[in-house]
Short mmCIF file of C-alpha atoms in Angstrom, two decimals:
data_model
loop_
_atom_site.label_atom_id
_atom_site.label_comp_id
_atom_site.label_asym_id
_atom_site.label_seq_id
_atom_site.Cartn_x
_atom_site.Cartn_y
_atom_site.Cartn_z
CA GLU C 1 0.00 0.00 0.00
CA ALA C 2 1.40 3.38 -0.98
CA GLY C 3 2.04 5.86 1.80
CA VAL C 4 1.38 9.57 1.87
CA THR C 5 3.19 11.33 -0.96
CA GLN C 6 4.05 14.99 -1.29
CA PHE C 7 5.23 17.05 -4.22
CA PRO C 8 7.58 18.75 -4.69
CA SER C 9 10.18 17.57 -2.19
CA HIS C 10 11.91 20.94 -2.35
CA SER C 11 10.88 24.35 -3.60
CA VAL C 12 12.94 27.52 -3.71
CA ILE C 13 11.08 30.69 -4.62
CA GLU C 14 11.49 34.41 -4.25
CA LYS C 15 9.50 36.56 -1.92
CA GLY C 16 6.23 37.58 -3.54
CA GLN C 17 5.94 34.51 -5.74
CA THR C 18 3.30 31.83 -5.50
CA VAL C 19 3.91 28.20 -4.63
CA THR C 20 1.53 25.24 -4.58
CA LEU C 21 2.26 22.14 -2.56
CA ARG C 22 0.48 18.89 -3.21
CA CYS C 23 -0.35 15.95 -0.95
CA ASP C 24 -1.74 12.57 -1.92
CA PRO C 25 -3.03 10.74 1.16
CA ILE C 26 -3.20 7.01 1.71
CA SER C 27 -6.06 5.63 -0.35
CA GLY C 28 -9.28 5.45 1.65
CA HIS C 29 -8.21 7.87 4.35
CA ASP C 30 -10.91 10.43 5.04
CA ASN C 31 -8.79 12.71 7.20
CA LEU C 32 -6.04 14.86 5.76
CA TYR C 33 -3.89 17.21 7.79
CA TRP C 34 -1.29 19.85 6.99
CA TYR C 35 1.47 20.72 9.44
CA ARG C 36 4.48 22.99 9.23
CA ARG C 37 7.85 23.12 10.90
CA VAL C 38 9.80 26.34 10.71
CA MET C 39 13.47 26.39 11.65
CA GLY C 40 14.11 25.42 15.26
CA LYS C 41 10.45 25.30 16.20
CA GLU C 42 7.89 22.60 16.82
CA ILE C 43 5.86 20.98 14.08
CA LYS C 44 2.61 22.93 14.14
CA PHE C 45 -0.86 22.06 12.95
CA LEU C 46 -2.22 24.11 10.05
CA LEU C 47 -5.54 22.57 9.05
CA HIS C 48 -7.63 19.44 8.80
CA PHE C 49 -9.92 18.10 6.08
CA VAL C 50 -12.53 15.41 6.39
CA LYS C 51 -13.03 14.26 2.85
CA GLU C 52 -13.41 17.51 0.90
CA SER C 53 -14.57 19.64 3.85
CA LYS C 54 -12.36 21.82 5.99
CA GLN C 55 -12.99 20.80 9.60
CA ASP C 56 -10.45 22.95 11.34
CA GLU C 57 -8.24 25.65 9.87
CA SER C 58 -7.37 27.28 13.16
CA GLY C 59 -3.66 26.85 12.53
CA MET C 60 -3.48 28.66 9.20
CA PRO C 61 -1.20 31.65 9.78
CA ASN C 62 -2.98 34.16 7.54
CA ASN C 63 -5.02 34.57 4.39
CA ARG C 64 -2.00 34.12 2.15
CA PHE C 65 -2.47 30.39 2.68
CA LEU C 66 -5.21 28.57 0.81
CA ALA C 67 -5.86 24.84 1.07
CA GLU C 68 -8.18 22.72 -1.00
CA ARG C 69 -9.00 19.06 -1.22
CA THR C 70 -10.51 18.12 -4.52
CA GLY C 71 -13.17 15.42 -4.38
CA GLY C 72 -11.86 14.23 -1.06
CA THR C 73 -8.69 12.88 -2.62
CA TYR C 74 -5.48 14.88 -2.96
CA SER C 75 -4.96 18.25 -1.37
CA THR C 76 -3.10 21.40 -2.35
CA LEU C 77 -1.72 24.15 -0.18
CA LYS C 78 -1.08 27.42 -1.97
CA VAL C 79 0.97 30.25 -0.56
CA GLN C 80 0.38 33.55 -2.33
CA PRO C 81 2.34 35.76 -2.08
CA ALA C 82 5.12 33.97 -0.24
CA GLU C 83 7.02 35.76 2.50
CA LEU C 84 10.40 34.98 4.06
CA GLU C 85 8.79 33.65 7.25
CA ASP C 86 6.92 31.00 5.26
CA SER C 87 10.15 29.03 4.84
CA GLY C 88 10.05 25.64 6.49
CA VAL C 89 9.02 22.04 5.98
CA TYR C 90 5.36 21.39 5.20
CA PHE C 91 4.10 17.97 6.19
CA CYS C 92 0.94 16.27 5.15
CA ALA C 93 -0.65 13.42 7.10
CA SER C 94 -3.70 11.24 6.65
CA SER C 95 -5.77 8.92 8.79
CA TRP C 96 -8.85 6.74 8.57
CA GLY C 97 -12.34 7.85 9.61
CA LEU C 98 -12.03 8.99 13.21
CA ARG C 99 -10.23 12.20 14.11
CA THR C 100 -8.34 10.29 16.78
CA ASP C 101 -7.05 7.63 14.38
CA THR C 102 -3.29 7.45 13.95
CA GLN C 103 -1.92 9.90 11.43
CA TYR C 104 0.59 8.73 8.84
CA PHE C 105 2.91 11.34 7.45
CA GLY C 106 4.45 12.07 4.12
CA PRO C 107 8.09 13.04 3.58
CA GLY C 108 7.36 16.76 3.63
CA THR C 109 8.05 19.62 1.24
CA ARG C 110 10.95 21.89 2.13
CA LEU C 111 10.04 25.43 1.13
CA THR C 112 12.68 28.13 0.97
CA VAL C 113 11.60 31.71 0.33
CA LEU C 114 14.47 34.03 -0.65
CA ALA R 1 -3.56 24.50 26.87
CA GLN R 2 -1.66 21.46 25.74
CA LYS R 3 2.11 21.35 25.54
CA VAL R 4 4.83 18.77 24.92
CA THR R 5 8.39 19.27 26.11
CA GLN R 6 11.38 17.31 24.93
CA ALA R 7 14.18 18.81 26.97
CA GLN R 8 16.97 16.90 25.23
CA THR R 9 17.83 18.66 22.00
CA GLU R 10 20.59 16.28 20.94
CA ILE R 11 21.92 13.01 22.30
CA SER R 12 24.97 11.15 21.08
CA VAL R 13 25.70 7.55 22.04
CA VAL R 14 27.95 4.76 20.90
CA GLU R 15 26.41 1.72 19.28
CA LYS R 16 25.04 -0.88 21.72
CA GLU R 17 24.45 1.67 24.45
CA ASP R 18 20.95 2.07 25.86
CA VAL R 19 19.40 5.52 25.49
CA THR R 20 16.26 7.12 26.90
CA LEU R 21 14.47 10.01 25.25
CA ASP R 22 12.39 12.10 27.61
CA CYS R 23 8.93 13.50 26.94
CA VAL R 24 6.88 15.56 29.38
CA TYR R 25 3.42 16.79 28.50
CA GLU R 26 0.83 19.20 29.86
CA THR R 27 -2.91 18.86 29.46
CA ARG R 28 -6.03 19.37 31.56
CA ASP R 29 -7.86 16.65 29.67
CA THR R 30 -8.46 13.35 31.39
CA THR R 31 -8.46 11.46 28.11
CA TYR R 32 -5.82 11.95 25.46
CA TYR R 33 -3.40 10.13 23.21
CA LEU R 34 0.38 10.19 23.23
CA PHE R 35 2.57 9.36 20.26
CA TRP R 36 6.17 8.89 19.23
CA TYR R 37 7.32 9.48 15.67
CA LYS R 38 10.77 8.93 14.15
CA GLN R 39 12.19 11.18 11.45
CA PRO R 40 15.17 9.50 9.74
CA PRO R 41 17.49 11.48 7.45
CA SER R 42 15.14 10.79 4.54
CA GLY R 43 12.69 13.20 6.13
CA GLU R 44 9.37 11.42 6.54
CA LEU R 45 7.80 11.04 9.96
CA VAL R 46 7.45 7.37 10.81
CA PHE R 47 4.80 6.38 13.33
CA LEU R 48 6.16 4.34 16.25
CA ILE R 49 3.49 4.13 18.92
CA ARG R 50 0.16 5.51 20.10
CA ARG R 51 -0.86 5.26 23.74
CA ASN R 52 -4.26 6.01 25.28
CA SER R 53 -4.14 7.89 28.58
CA PHE R 54 -6.16 5.15 30.28
CA ASP R 55 -3.54 2.55 29.50
CA GLU R 56 -0.51 3.03 31.72
CA GLN R 57 1.07 -0.29 30.95
CA ASN R 58 4.57 -0.07 29.61
CA GLU R 59 5.06 -1.28 26.07
CA ILE R 60 7.94 -3.17 24.54
CA SER R 61 8.53 -3.73 20.85
CA GLY R 62 11.83 -5.38 20.10
CA ARG R 63 14.57 -3.00 21.21
CA TYR R 64 12.08 -0.20 21.81
CA SER R 65 10.19 0.36 25.04
CA TRP R 66 7.96 3.11 26.34
CA ASN R 67 7.33 4.13 29.92
CA PHE R 68 4.09 6.04 30.51
CA GLN R 69 3.81 7.67 33.94
CA LYS R 70 0.61 9.65 34.35
CA SER R 71 1.66 10.84 37.80
CA THR R 72 4.61 12.72 36.34
CA SER R 73 3.02 13.43 32.93
CA SER R 74 5.84 11.67 31.17
CA PHE R 75 6.02 9.28 28.23
CA ASN R 76 9.66 8.28 27.87
CA PHE R 77 11.13 6.19 25.09
CA THR R 78 14.06 3.82 25.57
CA ILE R 79 16.13 2.18 22.85
CA THR R 80 18.07 -0.81 24.10
CA ALA R 81 21.36 -1.76 22.43
CA SER R 82 21.19 1.18 20.04
CA GLN R 83 22.24 0.78 16.42
CA VAL R 84 23.45 3.25 13.81
CA VAL R 85 20.09 2.91 12.01
CA ASP R 86 18.41 4.41 15.08
CA SER R 87 20.01 7.75 14.27
CA ALA R 88 17.11 10.12 13.65
CA VAL R 89 15.07 12.90 15.16
CA TYR R 90 12.40 11.58 17.50
CA PHE R 91 9.20 13.50 18.17
CA CYS R 92 6.77 13.05 21.02
CA ALA R 93 3.21 14.29 20.41
CA LEU R 94 -0.11 14.66 22.19
CA SER R 95 -3.65 14.81 20.84
CA ARG R 96 -6.99 15.57 22.41
CA VAL R 97 -9.80 13.05 22.29
CA ARG R 98 -12.61 15.53 22.78
CA GLY R 99 -13.25 19.19 22.32
CA GLY R 100 -11.75 21.75 20.02
CA SER R 101 -8.68 20.67 18.07
CA GLN R 102 -9.63 17.04 18.64
CA GLY R 103 -7.15 14.79 16.88
CA ASN R 104 -4.69 17.54 15.98
CA LEU R 105 -1.17 16.60 17.01
CA ILE R 106 0.78 18.83 19.37
CA PHE R 107 4.47 18.11 18.97
CA GLY R 108 7.55 18.59 21.06
CA LYS R 109 10.60 20.12 19.43
CA GLY R 110 12.18 16.74 18.87
CA THR R 111 15.36 15.05 20.07
CA LYS R 112 18.12 14.35 17.60
CA LEU R 113 19.75 11.01 18.35
CA SER R 114 23.13 10.17 16.85
CA VAL R 115 24.39 6.64 17.26
CA LYS R 116 28.06 6.28 16.41
CA PRO R 117 29.64 2.97 15.40
#
């Protein structure tokens, strides 16, 4: 069974540009999460989808971040326009039906904003 | 508020030594889950264990063992006879079972373990 995949693995962009990160969850997982780790800090929750619906986006830092989950399958996280402080590693995780089910993570996307 | 503290930033041991990674958590909830994840150099977070707050039994899986002490709010992880392949960053995490932010993981800062041959 394929795990959670994320694309790209690395992205280097300039301040003010737009970047879109993609996550493909484990097949059949209803829950999809986005997390972020900025340099030297904890991994922090960004938002949670159940199928195609946003359940909790309390961790999204500001309105420059937009997440979607098309048809309850893959998800994208767009940053527009990117700022220097957006640099970090963005992780995606998925889990089965319950919110308390174990989350399985992808390899992350390392975003560098210059 | 919930919080997870991993006081050890980096640990270095020689192969075959035993090593314990500390995790202390804060929560007012009576029911919660605790987790350990491993992040090898390849970058992905690998799930190791999930423990329900009602289950205080220690767990052993091969060379790995976990000691859950509710009285001290700790969930420590011990690797026995460490190997070079154990080198990674290890994260402890907490999640709520009920209420707002249910299921969202709250992570510690991680402990980087280096096992030298």
